[in-house]
Amino acid sequence: MSTVANVRIHASQFPAAAREDLLRSLRTRQVNHKFHYDSLKQTQKWLALHQAYSPSRADEDCIAIYERSFEAAVDGIKTPAVHLVGLGCGGGQKDTRLLRRLGERDKKITYTPSDVSVAMVLVARAAALSAIEARDCHPLVCDLAAADDLANFLGEYPEPAAARLVTFFGMIPNFEPQMILPRLAGLLRAGDFLLFSANLAPGIDYAAGVRQILPLYDNRLTRDWLMTFLVDLGVEVSDGELRFGIEDDPAGSGLKRVAAHFHFARSRRVEVDTEAFEFRAGESVRLFFSYRHTPEKVRALLEPHGLSVLQQWIAKSEEEGVFLCQARRR
Ligand SMILES: C[S@@+](CC[C@H](N)C(=O)[O-])C[C@H]1O[C@@H](n2cnc3c(N)ncnc32)[C@H](O)[C@@H]1O
């Protein structure tokens, strides 16, 4: 096997763009989620956390709903060639399972694992190589929130007759829906398939469901992973307290999200190049949020963007759902 991987890097993740995004995060006291996956250390911490807590790794029933969704997606693809695009692929475990199923049907596969983190796409590529040849894997580093020419870029890859299947697993919780959904829809051509997963609020009472899952976030591995961003900038864990709570979507969608804020108990000065940031006692920085949906809310969010839900699979815990969608002509 070659000891070299070709990874394409979109300008949205060039150092100058990333630096601007970092400064904006510090100025606004709202951390762009991409900075939690930036370094090798953060990637490893997140992968460990995901391994320990994600129902898609630990809950047999949740694993099964993904498998059923993969089966249905593969059944829906009638062309001999397929281009699988993993948006925010992370470690690529789910995409690799999907690649294996496509391989079982003798599809000619091209795979684009895409993520904001170079380390993640390399981990995803390594996983994918158990199912496809290296020449068919084209890792792409890009910031989905900033790259507005991605549709052209994805069109360059395979033969025109290939079906396109896009995965968007575990991504919707960490983006403002009104920002990310037009981007996602803009990437899809009419007829493209989308496999989309969301974290759900269990039960019939939405607010109570969100309260029920709150402890899933407030644990040592998640705290350690989220604090890495601040600690690497020179903040000490003892400078304040990381608190988790539930808030309404500020855009007024009616959605709720779990948010983590670091509250400074003493002042701390942080310098990035020539710019200094003074965090005073009593101030807070939002490190993270995660929206919780219901199946009905997912359908209502996707529909106005020309994305029809063809089938859905909900885990028995009602904490996670997978949705097979298709882009309509608009
Ligand atoms: C919750 S993980 C989901 C990973 C994977 N899809 C899964 O289900 O296991 C979120 C992923 O999105 C990536 N990510 C975060 N912000 C991003 C952005 N702005 N553009 C592209 N990827 C991003 C992270 O690096 C991380 O791998």
PDB file of C-alpha atoms in Angstrom, residues 43-276:
ATOM      1  CA  THR A  43      -9.573  14.349  16.693  1.00  0.00           C
ATOM      2  CA  GLN A  44      -8.333  11.554  18.947  1.00  0.00           C
ATOM      3  CA  LYS A  45     -10.301  12.817  21.941  1.00  0.00           C
ATOM      4  CA  TRP A  46     -13.462  13.082  19.843  1.00  0.00           C
ATOM      5  CA  LEU A  47     -13.019   9.605  18.370  1.00  0.00           C
ATOM      6  CA  ALA A  48     -12.602   8.184  21.908  1.00  0.00           C
ATOM      7  CA  LEU A  49     -15.698  10.031  23.092  1.00  0.00           C
ATOM      8  CA  HIS A  50     -17.700   8.882  20.075  1.00  0.00           C
ATOM      9  CA  GLN A  51     -16.583   5.302  20.676  1.00  0.00           C
ATOM     10  CA  ALA A  52     -17.662   5.505  24.326  1.00  0.00           C
ATOM     11  CA  TYR A  53     -20.984   7.363  24.061  1.00  0.00           C
ATOM     12  CA  SER A  54     -22.406   7.373  20.539  1.00  0.00           C
ATOM     13  CA  PRO A  55     -25.446   5.083  20.313  1.00  0.00           C
ATOM     14  CA  SER A  56     -24.380   4.425  16.715  1.00  0.00           C
ATOM     15  CA  ARG A  57     -21.323   2.610  18.140  1.00  0.00           C
ATOM     16  CA  ALA A  58     -22.686   1.129  21.366  1.00  0.00           C
ATOM     17  CA  ASP A  59     -26.439   0.496  20.954  1.00  0.00           C
ATOM     18  CA  GLU A  60     -27.195  -2.617  18.877  1.00  0.00           C
ATOM     19  CA  ASP A  61     -30.575  -1.295  17.851  1.00  0.00           C
ATOM     20  CA  CYS A  62     -29.100   2.023  16.738  1.00  0.00           C
ATOM     21  CA  ILE A  63     -26.440   0.187  14.724  1.00  0.00           C
ATOM     22  CA  ALA A  64     -29.282  -1.808  13.122  1.00  0.00           C
ATOM     23  CA  ILE A  65     -31.232   1.272  12.005  1.00  0.00           C
ATOM     24  CA  TYR A  66     -28.170   2.522  10.149  1.00  0.00           C
ATOM     25  CA  GLU A  67     -27.764  -0.884   8.500  1.00  0.00           C
ATOM     26  CA  ARG A  68     -31.411  -0.863   7.394  1.00  0.00           C
ATOM     27  CA  SER A  69     -31.022   2.643   5.983  1.00  0.00           C
ATOM     28  CA  PHE A  70     -27.891   1.560   4.061  1.00  0.00           C
ATOM     29  CA  GLU A  71     -29.779  -1.390   2.613  1.00  0.00           C
ATOM     30  CA  ALA A  72     -32.617   0.875   1.450  1.00  0.00           C
ATOM     31  CA  ALA A  73     -30.243   3.451  -0.035  1.00  0.00           C
ATOM     32  CA  VAL A  74     -28.327   0.765  -1.929  1.00  0.00           C
ATOM     33  CA  ASP A  75     -31.627  -0.736  -3.167  1.00  0.00           C
ATOM     34  CA  GLY A  76     -32.608   2.689  -4.513  1.00  0.00           C
ATOM     35  CA  ILE A  77     -29.475   3.065  -6.637  1.00  0.00           C
ATOM     36  CA  LYS A  78     -30.103   1.537 -10.038  1.00  0.00           C
ATOM     37  CA  THR A  79     -26.994   2.718 -11.892  1.00  0.00           C
ATOM     38  CA  PRO A  80     -23.833   0.557 -12.019  1.00  0.00           C
ATOM     39  CA  ALA A  81     -21.670   3.474 -10.771  1.00  0.00           C
ATOM     40  CA  VAL A  82     -22.108   5.509  -7.600  1.00  0.00           C
ATOM     41  CA  HIS A  83     -20.351   8.482  -6.063  1.00  0.00           C
ATOM     42  CA  LEU A  84     -20.546   8.406  -2.269  1.00  0.00           C
ATOM     43  CA  VAL A  85     -19.880  11.784  -0.642  1.00  0.00           C
ATOM     44  CA  GLY A  86     -19.449  11.789   3.139  1.00  0.00           C
ATOM     45  CA  LEU A  87     -20.025  15.335   4.398  1.00  0.00           C
ATOM     46  CA  GLY A  88     -18.463  15.728   7.845  1.00  0.00           C
ATOM     47  CA  CYS A  89     -17.344  12.113   7.546  1.00  0.00           C
ATOM     48  CA  GLY A  90     -15.530  12.039  10.919  1.00  0.00           C
ATOM     49  CA  GLY A  91     -13.725   8.702  11.308  1.00  0.00           C
ATOM     50  CA  GLY A  92     -15.764   7.325   8.383  1.00  0.00           C
ATOM     51  CA  GLN A  93     -17.055   4.225  10.203  1.00  0.00           C
ATOM     52  CA  LYS A  94     -20.615   4.600   8.910  1.00  0.00           C
ATOM     53  CA  ASP A  95     -19.539   5.493   5.374  1.00  0.00           C
ATOM     54  CA  THR A  96     -17.290   2.418   5.307  1.00  0.00           C
ATOM     55  CA  ARG A  97     -20.182   0.133   6.230  1.00  0.00           C
ATOM     56  CA  LEU A  98     -22.140   1.714   3.399  1.00  0.00           C
ATOM     57  CA  LEU A  99     -19.206   1.250   0.998  1.00  0.00           C
ATOM     58  CA  ARG A 100     -19.116  -2.454   1.866  1.00  0.00           C
ATOM     59  CA  ARG A 101     -22.789  -2.807   1.002  1.00  0.00           C
ATOM     60  CA  LEU A 102     -22.309  -0.980  -2.289  1.00  0.00           C
ATOM     61  CA  GLY A 103     -19.359  -3.283  -2.994  1.00  0.00           C
ATOM     62  CA  GLU A 104     -21.534  -6.364  -2.354  1.00  0.00           C
ATOM     63  CA  ARG A 105     -23.754  -5.151  -5.218  1.00  0.00           C
ATOM     64  CA  ASP A 106     -20.722  -4.814  -7.503  1.00  0.00           C
ATOM     65  CA  LYS A 107     -21.155  -1.069  -7.879  1.00  0.00           C
ATOM     66  CA  LYS A 108     -18.312   0.912  -9.340  1.00  0.00           C
ATOM     67  CA  ILE A 109     -17.619   3.226  -6.434  1.00  0.00           C
ATOM     68  CA  THR A 110     -15.991   6.621  -6.069  1.00  0.00           C
ATOM     69  CA  TYR A 111     -15.797   7.929  -2.512  1.00  0.00           C
ATOM     70  CA  THR A 112     -15.199  11.481  -1.334  1.00  0.00           C
ATOM     71  CA  PRO A 113     -14.702  11.587   2.449  1.00  0.00           C
ATOM     72  CA  SER A 114     -15.002  15.252   3.333  1.00  0.00           C
ATOM     73  CA  ASP A 115     -14.422  16.971   6.627  1.00  0.00           C
ATOM     74  CA  VAL A 116     -13.042  20.166   8.078  1.00  0.00           C
ATOM     75  CA  SER A 117     -10.199  18.210   9.680  1.00  0.00           C
ATOM     76  CA  VAL A 118      -7.264  16.741   7.757  1.00  0.00           C
ATOM     77  CA  ALA A 119      -6.806  14.120  10.482  1.00  0.00           C
ATOM     78  CA  MET A 120     -10.463  13.030  10.189  1.00  0.00           C
ATOM     79  CA  VAL A 121     -10.377  12.575   6.415  1.00  0.00           C
ATOM     80  CA  LEU A 122      -7.210  10.522   6.763  1.00  0.00           C
ATOM     81  CA  VAL A 123      -8.817   8.320   9.414  1.00  0.00           C
ATOM     82  CA  ALA A 124     -11.913   7.968   7.189  1.00  0.00           C
ATOM     83  CA  ARG A 125      -9.729   7.163   4.182  1.00  0.00           C
ATOM     84  CA  ALA A 126      -7.875   4.477   6.135  1.00  0.00           C
ATOM     85  CA  ALA A 127     -11.210   2.903   7.139  1.00  0.00           C
ATOM     86  CA  ALA A 128     -12.540   3.101   3.565  1.00  0.00           C
ATOM     87  CA  LEU A 129      -9.521   1.302   2.151  1.00  0.00           C
ATOM     88  CA  SER A 130     -10.838  -1.891   3.747  1.00  0.00           C
ATOM     89  CA  ALA A 131     -13.703  -1.644   1.218  1.00  0.00           C
ATOM     90  CA  ILE A 132     -12.398   0.197  -1.862  1.00  0.00           C
ATOM     91  CA  GLU A 133      -9.156   0.825  -3.726  1.00  0.00           C
ATOM     92  CA  ALA A 134      -7.081   3.897  -2.872  1.00  0.00           C
ATOM     93  CA  ARG A 135      -7.435   5.201  -6.439  1.00  0.00           C
ATOM     94  CA  ASP A 136     -11.229   5.448  -5.904  1.00  0.00           C
ATOM     95  CA  CYS A 137     -10.964   7.498  -2.703  1.00  0.00           C
ATOM     96  CA  HIS A 138     -10.611  11.294  -3.014  1.00  0.00           C
ATOM     97  CA  PRO A 139     -10.450  12.946   0.426  1.00  0.00           C
ATOM     98  CA  LEU A 140     -11.506  16.575   0.556  1.00  0.00           C
ATOM     99  CA  VAL A 141     -10.905  18.988   3.418  1.00  0.00           C
ATOM    100  CA  CYS A 142     -13.351  21.871   3.429  1.00  0.00           C
ATOM    101  CA  ASP A 143     -15.521  23.982   5.675  1.00  0.00           C
ATOM    102  CA  LEU A 144     -19.084  23.236   4.637  1.00  0.00           C
ATOM    103  CA  ALA A 145     -20.320  26.443   6.159  1.00  0.00           C
ATOM    104  CA  ALA A 146     -17.961  28.592   4.102  1.00  0.00           C
ATOM    105  CA  ALA A 147     -17.354  26.773   0.811  1.00  0.00           C
ATOM    106  CA  ASP A 148     -20.033  27.962  -1.605  1.00  0.00           C
ATOM    107  CA  ASP A 149     -18.591  26.373  -4.768  1.00  0.00           C
ATOM    108  CA  LEU A 150     -18.648  22.790  -3.561  1.00  0.00           C
ATOM    109  CA  ALA A 151     -21.358  21.703  -6.024  1.00  0.00           C
ATOM    110  CA  ASN A 152     -19.046  22.438  -9.002  1.00  0.00           C
ATOM    111  CA  PHE A 153     -16.208  20.753  -7.238  1.00  0.00           C
ATOM    112  CA  LEU A 154     -18.084  17.513  -6.524  1.00  0.00           C
ATOM    113  CA  GLY A 155     -19.280  17.427 -10.138  1.00  0.00           C
ATOM    114  CA  GLU A 156     -15.678  17.033 -11.305  1.00  0.00           C
ATOM    115  CA  TYR A 157     -15.232  13.555  -9.899  1.00  0.00           C
ATOM    116  CA  PRO A 158     -16.836  10.484 -11.404  1.00  0.00           C
ATOM    117  CA  GLU A 159     -18.484   9.548 -14.627  1.00  0.00           C
ATOM    118  CA  PRO A 160     -21.611  11.640 -15.284  1.00  0.00           C
ATOM    119  CA  ALA A 161     -23.901   8.580 -15.215  1.00  0.00           C
ATOM    120  CA  ALA A 162     -22.989   7.758 -11.607  1.00  0.00           C
ATOM    121  CA  ALA A 163     -25.720   8.100  -9.014  1.00  0.00           C
ATOM    122  CA  ARG A 164     -24.779  10.369  -6.120  1.00  0.00           C
ATOM    123  CA  LEU A 165     -25.363   9.388  -2.523  1.00  0.00           C
ATOM    124  CA  VAL A 166     -24.501  11.995   0.094  1.00  0.00           C
ATOM    125  CA  THR A 167     -24.204  11.188   3.785  1.00  0.00           C
ATOM    126  CA  PHE A 168     -24.754  13.829   6.433  1.00  0.00           C
ATOM    127  CA  PHE A 169     -24.478  11.857   9.643  1.00  0.00           C
ATOM    128  CA  GLY A 170     -24.539  13.593  13.011  1.00  0.00           C
ATOM    129  CA  MET A 171     -23.996  16.985  11.390  1.00  0.00           C
ATOM    130  CA  ILE A 172     -27.313  18.794  11.697  1.00  0.00           C
ATOM    131  CA  PRO A 173     -27.144  19.108  15.525  1.00  0.00           C
ATOM    132  CA  ASN A 174     -24.074  21.362  15.372  1.00  0.00           C
ATOM    133  CA  PHE A 175     -25.225  23.876  12.751  1.00  0.00           C
ATOM    134  CA  GLU A 176     -27.893  26.571  12.697  1.00  0.00           C
ATOM    135  CA  PRO A 177     -30.448  24.908  10.360  1.00  0.00           C
ATOM    136  CA  GLN A 178     -31.195  28.119   8.436  1.00  0.00           C
ATOM    137  CA  MET A 179     -27.504  28.378   7.543  1.00  0.00           C
ATOM    138  CA  ILE A 180     -26.577  24.773   6.716  1.00  0.00           C
ATOM    139  CA  LEU A 181     -29.714  23.447   5.010  1.00  0.00           C
ATOM    140  CA  PRO A 182     -29.578  25.793   1.985  1.00  0.00           C
ATOM    141  CA  ARG A 183     -25.908  24.818   1.601  1.00  0.00           C
ATOM    142  CA  LEU A 184     -26.690  21.131   1.783  1.00  0.00           C
ATOM    143  CA  ALA A 185     -29.603  21.425  -0.654  1.00  0.00           C
ATOM    144  CA  GLY A 186     -27.429  23.504  -2.992  1.00  0.00           C
ATOM    145  CA  LEU A 187     -24.954  20.642  -3.271  1.00  0.00           C
ATOM    146  CA  LEU A 188     -27.539  18.139  -4.418  1.00  0.00           C
ATOM    147  CA  ARG A 189     -28.729  17.620  -7.966  1.00  0.00           C
ATOM    148  CA  ALA A 190     -32.329  16.544  -8.599  1.00  0.00           C
ATOM    149  CA  GLY A 191     -32.520  12.798  -7.954  1.00  0.00           C
ATOM    150  CA  ASP A 192     -29.475  12.651  -5.660  1.00  0.00           C
ATOM    151  CA  PHE A 193     -29.954  10.579  -2.516  1.00  0.00           C
ATOM    152  CA  LEU A 194     -29.177  11.882   0.942  1.00  0.00           C
ATOM    153  CA  LEU A 195     -28.768   9.793   4.089  1.00  0.00           C
ATOM    154  CA  PHE A 196     -29.214  12.109   7.024  1.00  0.00           C
ATOM    155  CA  SER A 197     -29.092  11.327  10.742  1.00  0.00           C
ATOM    156  CA  ALA A 198     -30.242  13.423  13.655  1.00  0.00           C
ATOM    157  CA  ASN A 199     -30.165  13.239  17.426  1.00  0.00           C
ATOM    158  CA  LEU A 200     -33.719  13.152  18.677  1.00  0.00           C
ATOM    159  CA  ALA A 201     -35.600  14.134  21.807  1.00  0.00           C
ATOM    160  CA  PRO A 202     -37.367  10.949  22.980  1.00  0.00           C
ATOM    161  CA  GLY A 203     -41.038  10.749  23.972  1.00  0.00           C
ATOM    162  CA  ILE A 204     -44.100  12.799  23.117  1.00  0.00           C
ATOM    163  CA  ASP A 205     -43.179  15.799  25.263  1.00  0.00           C
ATOM    164  CA  TYR A 206     -40.388  17.553  23.300  1.00  0.00           C
ATOM    165  CA  ALA A 207     -39.096  19.707  26.179  1.00  0.00           C
ATOM    166  CA  ALA A 208     -39.076  16.743  28.577  1.00  0.00           C
ATOM    167  CA  GLY A 209     -37.256  14.660  25.942  1.00  0.00           C
ATOM    168  CA  VAL A 210     -34.501  17.269  25.663  1.00  0.00           C
ATOM    169  CA  ARG A 211     -34.162  17.354  29.472  1.00  0.00           C
ATOM    170  CA  GLN A 212     -33.894  13.546  29.488  1.00  0.00           C
ATOM    171  CA  ILE A 213     -30.840  13.482  27.185  1.00  0.00           C
ATOM    172  CA  LEU A 214     -28.964  16.355  28.879  1.00  0.00           C
ATOM    173  CA  PRO A 215     -26.763  14.005  30.987  1.00  0.00           C
ATOM    174  CA  LEU A 216     -25.436  12.417  27.768  1.00  0.00           C
ATOM    175  CA  TYR A 217     -23.384  15.570  27.200  1.00  0.00           C
ATOM    176  CA  ASP A 218     -22.276  16.328  30.735  1.00  0.00           C
ATOM    177  CA  ASN A 219     -19.513  13.743  31.182  1.00  0.00           C
ATOM    178  CA  ARG A 220     -15.740  13.717  31.661  1.00  0.00           C
ATOM    179  CA  LEU A 221     -14.766  12.833  28.075  1.00  0.00           C
ATOM    180  CA  THR A 222     -16.992  15.529  26.549  1.00  0.00           C
ATOM    181  CA  ARG A 223     -15.775  18.158  29.033  1.00  0.00           C
ATOM    182  CA  ASP A 224     -12.159  17.270  28.355  1.00  0.00           C
ATOM    183  CA  TRP A 225     -12.690  17.368  24.563  1.00  0.00           C
ATOM    184  CA  LEU A 226     -14.505  20.740  24.601  1.00  0.00           C
ATOM    185  CA  MET A 227     -12.053  22.352  27.027  1.00  0.00           C
ATOM    186  CA  THR A 228      -9.091  21.444  24.767  1.00  0.00           C
ATOM    187  CA  PHE A 229      -9.915  24.443  22.561  1.00  0.00           C
ATOM    188  CA  LEU A 230      -9.611  26.921  25.441  1.00  0.00           C
ATOM    189  CA  VAL A 231      -6.740  25.146  27.185  1.00  0.00           C
ATOM    190  CA  ASP A 232      -4.675  25.189  23.968  1.00  0.00           C
ATOM    191  CA  LEU A 233      -5.164  28.964  23.843  1.00  0.00           C
ATOM    192  CA  GLY A 234      -3.797  29.360  27.367  1.00  0.00           C
ATOM    193  CA  VAL A 235      -6.971  29.238  29.469  1.00  0.00           C
ATOM    194  CA  GLU A 236      -6.770  27.097  32.602  1.00  0.00           C
ATOM    195  CA  VAL A 237      -9.573  24.724  33.547  1.00  0.00           C
ATOM    196  CA  SER A 238      -9.551  26.385  36.997  1.00  0.00           C
ATOM    197  CA  ASP A 239     -10.253  29.825  35.407  1.00  0.00           C
ATOM    198  CA  GLY A 240     -13.948  29.025  35.524  1.00  0.00           C
ATOM    199  CA  GLU A 241     -16.641  26.428  35.082  1.00  0.00           C
ATOM    200  CA  LEU A 242     -18.069  24.586  32.079  1.00  0.00           C
ATOM    201  CA  ARG A 243     -21.868  24.430  32.386  1.00  0.00           C
ATOM    202  CA  PHE A 244     -24.360  22.550  30.232  1.00  0.00           C
ATOM    203  CA  GLY A 245     -27.922  23.782  29.776  1.00  0.00           C
ATOM    204  CA  ILE A 246     -30.886  23.800  27.399  1.00  0.00           C
ATOM    205  CA  GLU A 247     -31.752  26.833  25.259  1.00  0.00           C
ATOM    206  CA  ASP A 248     -34.296  27.721  22.571  1.00  0.00           C
ATOM    207  CA  ASP A 249     -33.066  28.181  19.019  1.00  0.00           C
ATOM    208  CA  PRO A 250     -32.360  31.943  18.862  1.00  0.00           C
ATOM    209  CA  ALA A 251     -33.683  31.953  15.258  1.00  0.00           C
ATOM    210  CA  GLY A 252     -37.141  31.108  16.630  1.00  0.00           C
ATOM    211  CA  SER A 253     -37.557  27.759  14.832  1.00  0.00           C
ATOM    212  CA  GLY A 254     -39.069  26.211  17.963  1.00  0.00           C
ATOM    213  CA  LEU A 255     -36.127  23.809  18.221  1.00  0.00           C
ATOM    214  CA  LYS A 256     -34.215  23.364  21.456  1.00  0.00           C
ATOM    215  CA  ARG A 257     -30.532  22.685  21.861  1.00  0.00           C
ATOM    216  CA  VAL A 258     -28.115  21.616  24.562  1.00  0.00           C
ATOM    217  CA  ALA A 259     -25.427  24.282  24.941  1.00  0.00           C
ATOM    218  CA  ALA A 260     -22.125  24.320  26.816  1.00  0.00           C
ATOM    219  CA  HIS A 261     -20.759  27.638  28.080  1.00  0.00           C
ATOM    220  CA  PHE A 262     -17.502  28.242  29.913  1.00  0.00           C
ATOM    221  CA  HIS A 263     -18.082  30.826  32.671  1.00  0.00           C
ATOM    222  CA  PHE A 264     -14.948  32.707  33.718  1.00  0.00           C
ATOM    223  CA  ALA A 265     -14.533  33.102  37.483  1.00  0.00           C
ATOM    224  CA  ARG A 266     -11.308  35.098  37.052  1.00  0.00           C
ATOM    225  CA  SER A 267      -9.902  37.181  34.226  1.00  0.00           C
ATOM    226  CA  ARG A 268      -7.741  35.632  31.559  1.00  0.00           C
ATOM    227  CA  ARG A 269      -5.875  37.237  28.662  1.00  0.00           C
ATOM    228  CA  VAL A 270      -5.411  35.196  25.485  1.00  0.00           C
ATOM    229  CA  GLU A 271      -3.228  36.217  22.553  1.00  0.00           C
ATOM    230  CA  VAL A 272      -3.554  34.997  18.973  1.00  0.00           C
ATOM    231  CA  ASP A 273      -0.726  36.455  16.885  1.00  0.00           C
ATOM    232  CA  THR A 274      -0.965  40.197  17.525  1.00  0.00           C
ATOM    233  CA  GLU A 275      -4.569  40.219  18.747  1.00  0.00           C
ATOM    234  CA  ALA A 276      -5.315  40.009  22.461  1.00  0.00           C
TER     235      ALA A 276
END
